[in-house]
């Protein structure tokens, strides 16, 4: 039997024919990178290929690397294998990777979502024979509300806190979630302050997207400056000494995991907003159908449940182990974002 076009080995998702890895978890010679989150773009590869909008992001995170930026839909050939990147709608510069060789087409989704967040280029289905999909939220209870409703709730929460003379502290990842929140905060309510990790990342992304004005919290920032305003902070800032300056404050987390009963209490936040940069259950099924693929490989998330369901629907579906983490559960996220504090 011929070797499949993409295989999963100890270093990552490997195209043997091209000698290229997709989002490798150990250092390799040549890596195609779907997006800038730490579990997909790791340090130590000799050469990186990624969407051009992701170039400034991974340079910020990984330092002095050799990286080539590509446009969406731009074909490039490595050792007779044709690659191209297609919008994944997950965060700015996020891509799916299409791999074609001798008429066979595979697509690796990386992380993705279908809802247009107004920041990243919206997801585009790509026809393929085999689709490698994440399934972070691949069980039926996950069903997202339209983002307009979520942002309305967030702004209402902020306005109420302001009336009570409190500072609102809203947690979200420094890359992706924080900018999505920032984009839709209602600046008629008050000022937006930021934690350093979020300020630095947003500064880089301001070259690509328009965001409201933010003020970095520094040593000089006074408690009275913050009162009634909103602070955007990475989850790792929760419980840190940094946050004490904000007293009296109320906290909230914006994450897909907030759909779980008890999630807010476990994370010791006052309020939870269900907002994810990943697909919910229905979106996953819609996306898979739209690729026309018969073979599905589920990587991270509820892989077993999800692939079993797909098999029941007639797909040739299986799971593969990866080191991708999906939407990191904030409880365990401290170590993940520490490098950015
Ligand atoms: Zn991601």
Short mmCIF file of C-alpha atoms and ligand atoms in Angstrom, two decimals:
data_model
loop_
_atom_site.label_atom_id
_atom_site.label_comp_id
_atom_site.label_asym_id
_atom_site.label_seq_id
_atom_site.Cartn_x
_atom_site.Cartn_y
_atom_site.Cartn_z
CA UNK A 1 0.00 0.00 0.00
CA UNK A 2 1.20 3.47 -0.82
CA UNK A 3 2.05 5.81 2.05
CA UNK A 4 -0.83 8.21 2.69
CA UNK A 5 -0.24 11.79 1.54
CA UNK A 6 -0.11 12.97 5.15
CA UNK A 7 0.94 10.85 8.09
CA UNK A 8 1.09 11.54 11.81
CA UNK A 9 4.51 10.85 13.28
CA UNK A 10 6.44 11.81 16.41
CA UNK A 11 7.16 15.30 15.10
CA UNK A 12 3.81 16.27 13.64
CA UNK A 13 1.69 15.94 10.52
CA UNK A 14 4.11 14.94 7.82
CA UNK A 15 4.00 15.00 4.03
CA UNK A 16 6.75 12.52 3.12
CA UNK A 17 6.56 13.23 -0.59
CA UNK A 18 7.38 16.92 0.00
CA UNK A 19 9.37 16.47 3.20
CA UNK A 20 7.23 19.14 4.86
CA UNK A 21 5.50 19.20 8.23
CA UNK A 22 2.24 20.93 9.09
CA UNK A 23 2.22 22.63 12.53
CA UNK A 24 4.98 20.32 13.87
CA UNK A 25 5.33 19.93 17.63
CA UNK A 26 9.06 19.19 17.45
CA UNK A 27 11.64 21.17 15.47
CA UNK A 28 11.89 20.19 11.79
CA UNK A 29 13.51 21.60 8.64
CA UNK A 30 10.43 22.93 6.89
CA UNK A 31 7.09 23.74 8.51
CA UNK A 32 3.82 25.07 7.15
CA UNK A 33 2.07 26.87 9.99
CA UNK A 34 -1.70 27.33 10.16
CA UNK A 35 -1.79 30.13 12.75
CA UNK A 36 0.00 31.91 15.56
CA UNK A 37 -1.34 30.14 18.66
CA UNK A 38 1.45 28.55 20.67
CA UNK A 39 0.31 24.95 20.17
CA UNK A 40 0.44 25.35 16.36
CA UNK A 41 3.49 27.57 15.86
CA UNK A 42 6.36 26.27 17.86
CA UNK A 43 9.93 27.35 18.18
CA UNK A 44 12.92 25.74 16.50
CA UNK A 45 11.98 25.02 12.88
CA UNK A 46 14.60 25.94 10.27
CA UNK A 47 12.05 27.39 7.86
CA UNK A 48 8.44 28.54 8.31
CA UNK A 49 5.80 28.99 5.62
CA UNK A 50 2.55 30.68 6.66
CA UNK A 51 -0.06 33.23 5.60
CA UNK A 52 1.46 36.70 5.26
CA UNK A 53 -0.84 38.13 7.96
CA UNK A 54 0.55 35.57 10.39
CA UNK A 55 4.16 36.55 9.70
CA UNK A 56 4.29 39.52 12.13
CA UNK A 57 2.49 37.42 14.75
CA UNK A 58 4.90 34.50 14.74
CA UNK A 59 7.89 36.81 14.48
CA UNK A 60 6.66 38.52 17.64
CA UNK A 61 6.25 35.19 19.39
CA UNK A 62 9.24 33.27 18.06
CA UNK A 63 11.80 36.00 17.42
CA UNK A 64 14.30 35.85 14.59
CA UNK A 65 13.01 33.05 12.34
CA UNK A 66 13.19 32.32 8.62
CA UNK A 67 9.61 32.75 7.44
CA UNK A 68 7.91 33.05 4.04
CA UNK A 69 4.48 34.69 3.82
CA UNK A 70 1.89 33.46 1.31
CA UNK A 71 -1.43 34.83 0.07
CA UNK A 72 -4.64 32.83 0.40
CA UNK A 73 -5.13 30.55 -2.63
CA UNK A 74 -1.53 31.05 -3.75
CA UNK A 75 -0.15 27.74 -4.96
CA UNK A 76 3.38 26.71 -4.13
CA UNK A 77 5.11 23.50 -5.05
CA UNK A 78 7.52 21.58 -2.85
CA UNK A 79 9.04 18.44 -4.39
CA UNK A 80 6.10 17.91 -6.77
CA UNK A 81 3.47 18.41 -4.08
CA UNK A 82 1.20 21.44 -4.48
CA UNK A 83 0.29 23.38 -1.36
CA UNK A 84 -2.00 26.36 -0.80
CA UNK A 85 -3.43 28.18 2.21
CA UNK A 86 -7.13 28.97 2.60
CA UNK A 87 -8.98 31.10 5.16
CA UNK A 88 -9.85 29.29 8.41
CA UNK A 89 -11.68 32.19 10.11
CA UNK A 90 -10.10 31.29 13.46
CA UNK A 91 -7.87 34.32 14.15
CA UNK A 92 -6.04 36.85 11.98
CA UNK A 93 -3.83 35.11 9.43
CA UNK A 94 -5.20 31.64 10.19
CA UNK A 95 -5.25 29.11 7.37
CA UNK A 96 -6.29 25.67 6.35
CA UNK A 97 -3.59 23.88 4.37
CA UNK A 98 -4.52 22.20 1.09
CA UNK A 99 -2.15 19.49 -0.09
CA UNK A 100 -2.41 18.00 -3.58
CA UNK A 101 -0.41 15.22 -5.17
CA UNK A 102 -1.29 13.08 -8.20
CA UNK A 103 -4.93 14.19 -8.10
CA UNK A 104 -5.38 13.43 -4.43
CA UNK A 105 -6.34 16.33 -2.17
CA UNK A 106 -6.05 16.57 1.59
CA UNK A 107 -6.97 19.58 3.73
CA UNK A 108 -5.71 20.23 7.23
CA UNK A 109 -8.02 22.67 8.99
CA UNK A 110 -5.77 23.78 11.85
CA UNK A 111 -8.25 25.56 14.14
CA UNK A 112 -11.29 27.15 12.50
CA UNK A 113 -14.75 28.60 12.95
CA UNK A 114 -17.55 29.47 10.55
CA UNK A 115 -18.88 32.67 12.11
CA UNK A 116 -17.43 35.81 10.53
CA UNK A 117 -15.78 37.63 13.44
CA UNK A 118 -15.11 40.79 11.41
CA UNK A 119 -11.37 40.48 12.05
CA UNK A 120 -10.08 37.35 10.36
CA UNK A 121 -10.80 36.39 6.75
CA UNK A 122 -13.95 34.20 6.92
CA UNK A 123 -13.66 30.41 6.60
CA UNK A 124 -13.89 29.06 3.06
CA UNK A 125 -14.69 25.39 2.47
CA UNK A 126 -12.12 23.62 0.30
CA UNK A 127 -13.09 20.51 -1.66
CA UNK A 128 -10.95 17.54 -0.75
CA UNK A 129 -10.85 13.76 -0.40
CA UNK A 130 -9.54 13.74 3.16
CA UNK A 131 -10.27 16.46 5.72
CA UNK A 132 -8.26 16.68 8.93
CA UNK A 133 -10.40 18.53 11.42
CA UNK A 134 -10.15 19.72 14.97
CA UNK A 135 -13.19 19.02 17.14
CA UNK A 136 -12.49 21.01 20.31
CA UNK A 137 -16.23 21.43 20.88
CA UNK A 138 -17.35 18.33 18.98
CA UNK A 139 -20.31 17.30 21.12
CA UNK A 140 -23.95 18.44 20.65
CA UNK A 141 -24.33 20.59 23.81
CA UNK A 142 -21.95 23.17 22.33
CA UNK A 143 -24.07 25.64 20.44
CA UNK A 144 -22.94 29.25 20.13
CA UNK A 145 -25.17 32.30 20.20
CA UNK A 146 -24.60 34.85 17.44
CA UNK A 147 -21.71 37.08 18.46
CA UNK A 148 -23.85 40.25 18.31
CA UNK A 149 -25.84 38.92 21.26
CA UNK A 150 -22.71 37.97 23.20
CA UNK A 151 -21.15 41.41 22.71
CA UNK A 152 -24.41 43.09 23.70
CA UNK A 153 -24.30 41.10 26.94
CA UNK A 154 -20.67 41.98 27.54
CA UNK A 155 -21.24 45.70 27.06
CA UNK A 156 -24.32 45.57 29.29
CA UNK A 157 -22.27 43.84 31.98
CA UNK A 158 -19.60 46.55 31.71
CA UNK A 159 -22.20 49.36 31.91
CA UNK A 160 -23.79 47.80 35.01
CA UNK A 161 -20.41 47.45 36.72
CA UNK A 162 -19.63 51.05 35.94
CA UNK A 163 -22.88 52.16 37.55
CA UNK A 164 -21.84 50.29 40.67
CA UNK A 165 -18.48 52.04 40.67
CA UNK A 166 -16.49 48.91 39.87
CA UNK A 167 -13.78 48.09 37.37
CA UNK A 168 -14.59 45.33 34.87
CA UNK A 169 -11.83 42.80 34.24
CA UNK A 170 -12.41 40.64 31.17
CA UNK A 171 -10.17 37.64 30.47
CA UNK A 172 -9.31 36.35 27.00
CA UNK A 173 -6.23 35.01 25.21
CA UNK A 174 -3.78 37.68 24.19
CA UNK A 175 -3.91 36.54 20.55
CA UNK A 176 -7.31 36.27 18.92
CA UNK A 177 -9.88 36.43 21.69
CA UNK A 178 -8.60 39.69 23.16
CA UNK A 179 -8.77 41.50 19.83
CA UNK A 180 -12.21 40.09 19.07
CA UNK A 181 -13.45 41.42 22.41
CA UNK A 182 -11.70 44.72 21.89
CA UNK A 183 -13.20 45.22 18.46
CA UNK A 184 -16.75 45.14 19.81
CA UNK A 185 -16.40 46.90 23.17
CA UNK A 186 -18.61 49.98 23.34
CA UNK A 187 -16.27 52.90 24.00
CA UNK A 188 -19.21 55.18 24.83
CA UNK A 189 -19.37 53.32 28.17
CA UNK A 190 -15.81 54.08 29.25
CA UNK A 191 -12.11 53.56 28.57
CA UNK A 192 -10.38 50.31 27.64
CA UNK A 193 -7.25 49.39 29.56
CA UNK A 194 -4.97 46.50 28.70
CA UNK A 195 -2.49 44.10 30.22
CA UNK A 196 0.97 44.23 28.58
CA UNK A 197 0.63 40.89 26.77
CA UNK A 198 -2.57 42.05 25.09
CA UNK A 199 -1.31 45.56 24.40
CA UNK A 200 1.81 44.23 22.64
CA UNK A 201 -0.02 41.74 20.48
CA UNK A 202 -2.76 44.22 19.59
CA UNK A 203 -0.15 46.78 18.59
CA UNK A 204 1.14 44.36 15.96
CA UNK A 205 -2.35 43.59 14.68
CA UNK A 206 -3.33 47.26 14.45
CA UNK A 207 -1.39 47.32 11.18
CA UNK A 208 -3.99 44.95 9.73
CA UNK A 209 -7.24 45.77 11.54
CA UNK A 210 -8.77 48.89 13.10
CA UNK A 211 -9.34 48.58 16.84
CA UNK A 212 -10.58 51.05 19.46
CA UNK A 213 -7.99 52.99 21.43
CA UNK A 214 -6.46 51.17 24.41
CA UNK A 215 -4.38 52.32 27.36
CA UNK A 216 -1.65 50.09 28.76
CA UNK A 217 -1.74 49.62 32.53
CA UNK A 218 1.60 50.70 33.98
CA UNK A 219 3.06 51.38 37.41
CA UNK A 220 1.76 54.92 37.09
CA UNK A 221 -1.85 53.87 36.44
CA UNK A 222 -3.96 54.84 39.47
CA UNK A 223 -6.83 52.85 40.87
CA UNK A 224 -9.16 55.81 40.32
CA UNK A 225 -8.20 55.89 36.60
CA UNK A 226 -9.51 52.37 36.24
CA UNK A 227 -12.77 52.70 38.17
CA UNK A 228 -15.78 52.13 35.92
CA UNK A 229 -13.56 51.24 32.97
CA UNK A 230 -12.78 47.86 31.46
CA UNK A 231 -9.50 45.94 31.62
CA UNK A 232 -8.60 43.27 29.07
CA UNK A 233 -6.26 40.68 30.54
CA UNK A 234 -4.97 37.20 29.64
CA UNK A 235 -6.40 34.37 31.78
CA UNK A 236 -3.00 33.93 33.45
CA UNK A 237 -3.36 37.36 35.08
CA UNK A 238 -6.19 35.96 37.17
CA UNK A 239 -5.14 35.75 40.81
CA UNK A 240 -1.88 37.62 40.19
CA UNK A 241 -0.65 40.57 42.23
CA UNK A 242 -1.05 42.69 39.08
CA UNK A 243 -4.83 42.50 39.36
CA UNK A 244 -4.98 43.87 42.91
CA UNK A 245 -4.67 47.39 41.64
CA UNK A 246 -8.15 47.07 40.16
CA UNK A 247 -10.02 46.62 43.48
CA UNK A 248 -13.03 46.98 43.56
CA UNK A 249 -13.42 44.88 40.43
CA UNK A 250 -15.61 42.20 38.91
CA UNK A 251 -14.23 39.53 36.60
CA UNK A 252 -15.53 37.72 33.55
CA UNK A 253 -14.18 35.15 31.17
CA UNK A 254 -15.04 34.83 27.47
CA UNK A 255 -14.56 31.26 26.29
CA UNK A 256 -16.37 28.35 24.69
CA UNK A 257 -15.93 26.42 27.93
CA UNK A 258 -18.29 28.84 29.65
CA UNK A 259 -21.10 26.82 28.07
CA UNK A 260 -20.42 24.17 30.69
CA UNK A 261 -22.38 24.37 33.90
CA UNK A 262 -20.04 25.12 36.75
CA UNK A 263 -17.28 26.42 34.50
CA UNK A 264 -17.53 29.96 35.83
CA UNK A 265 -17.35 28.87 39.43
CA UNK A 266 -14.40 26.55 38.80
CA UNK A 267 -12.51 29.40 37.24
CA UNK A 268 -13.50 31.71 40.08
CA UNK A 269 -14.81 34.42 37.78
CA UNK A 270 -17.95 36.42 38.51
CA UNK A 271 -19.40 36.09 35.04
CA UNK A 272 -18.95 33.84 32.00
CA UNK A 273 -19.58 34.71 28.37
CA UNK A 274 -19.75 31.90 25.83
CA UNK A 275 -17.54 33.04 23.00
CA UNK A 276 -15.21 30.81 21.02
CA UNK A 277 -12.92 31.03 18.02
CA UNK A 278 -13.68 27.37 17.32
CA UNK A 279 -16.70 25.72 15.70
CA UNK A 280 -19.60 24.49 17.75
CA UNK A 281 -21.06 21.05 17.02
CA UNK A 282 -23.30 22.15 14.16
CA UNK A 283 -20.59 24.25 12.55
CA UNK A 284 -18.20 21.31 12.56
CA UNK A 285 -20.75 19.14 10.77
CA UNK A 286 -21.57 21.91 8.28
CA UNK A 287 -17.90 22.50 7.53
CA UNK A 288 -17.17 18.82 7.02
CA UNK A 289 -20.11 18.41 4.68
CA UNK A 290 -19.05 21.43 2.66
CA UNK A 291 -15.62 19.93 1.93
CA UNK A 292 -17.20 16.95 0.19
CA UNK A 293 -14.60 14.75 1.88
CA UNK A 294 -15.34 11.08 2.51
CA UNK A 295 -12.41 10.51 4.80
CA UNK A 296 -12.26 12.51 8.02
CA UNK A 297 -9.49 12.53 10.57
CA UNK A 298 -10.34 14.12 13.92
CA UNK A 299 -7.35 15.54 15.78
CA UNK A 300 -7.93 17.47 19.00
CA UNK A 301 -11.02 17.74 21.20
CA UNK A 302 -13.81 15.20 21.59
CA UNK A 303 -12.19 13.04 18.94
CA UNK A 304 -13.62 9.63 19.83
CA UNK A 305 -17.23 10.73 20.25
CA UNK A 306 -17.04 12.94 17.23
CA UNK A 307 -15.49 10.41 14.85
CA UNK A 308 -17.89 7.70 16.03
CA UNK A 309 -20.79 10.00 15.19
CA UNK A 310 -19.31 10.66 11.75
CA UNK A 311 -18.93 6.93 11.10
CA UNK A 312 -22.61 6.51 11.95
CA UNK A 313 -23.34 9.13 9.30
CA UNK A 314 -21.44 7.10 6.72
CA UNK A 315 -18.06 8.84 6.77
CA UNK A 316 -14.79 6.98 6.85
CA UNK A 317 -13.74 8.73 10.07
CA UNK A 318 -10.92 8.07 12.51
CA UNK A 319 -8.85 9.92 15.08
CA UNK A 320 -5.17 10.71 15.33
CA UNK A 321 -3.20 11.86 18.35
CA UNK A 322 -1.64 15.30 18.10
CA UNK A 323 -0.22 17.81 20.52
CA UNK A 324 -2.74 20.51 19.64
CA UNK A 325 -4.79 21.84 22.51
CA UNK A 326 -7.72 23.69 20.96
CA UNK A 327 -9.26 26.31 23.17
CA UNK A 328 -7.20 25.93 26.29
CA UNK A 329 -9.15 25.47 29.45
CA UNK A 330 -8.36 28.61 31.44
CA UNK A 331 -7.83 26.64 34.62
CA UNK A 332 -4.75 25.09 33.07
CA UNK A 333 -3.69 28.02 30.97
CA UNK A 334 -1.27 29.68 33.38
CA UNK A 335 1.81 28.02 32.00
CA UNK A 336 0.68 28.59 28.44
CA UNK A 337 0.65 32.35 28.58
CA UNK A 338 3.26 32.91 31.23
CA UNK A 339 5.89 33.71 28.69
CA UNK A 340 3.86 36.74 27.72
CA UNK A 341 3.42 38.27 31.14
ZN1 LIG B 1 -5.82 28.31 17.69
#
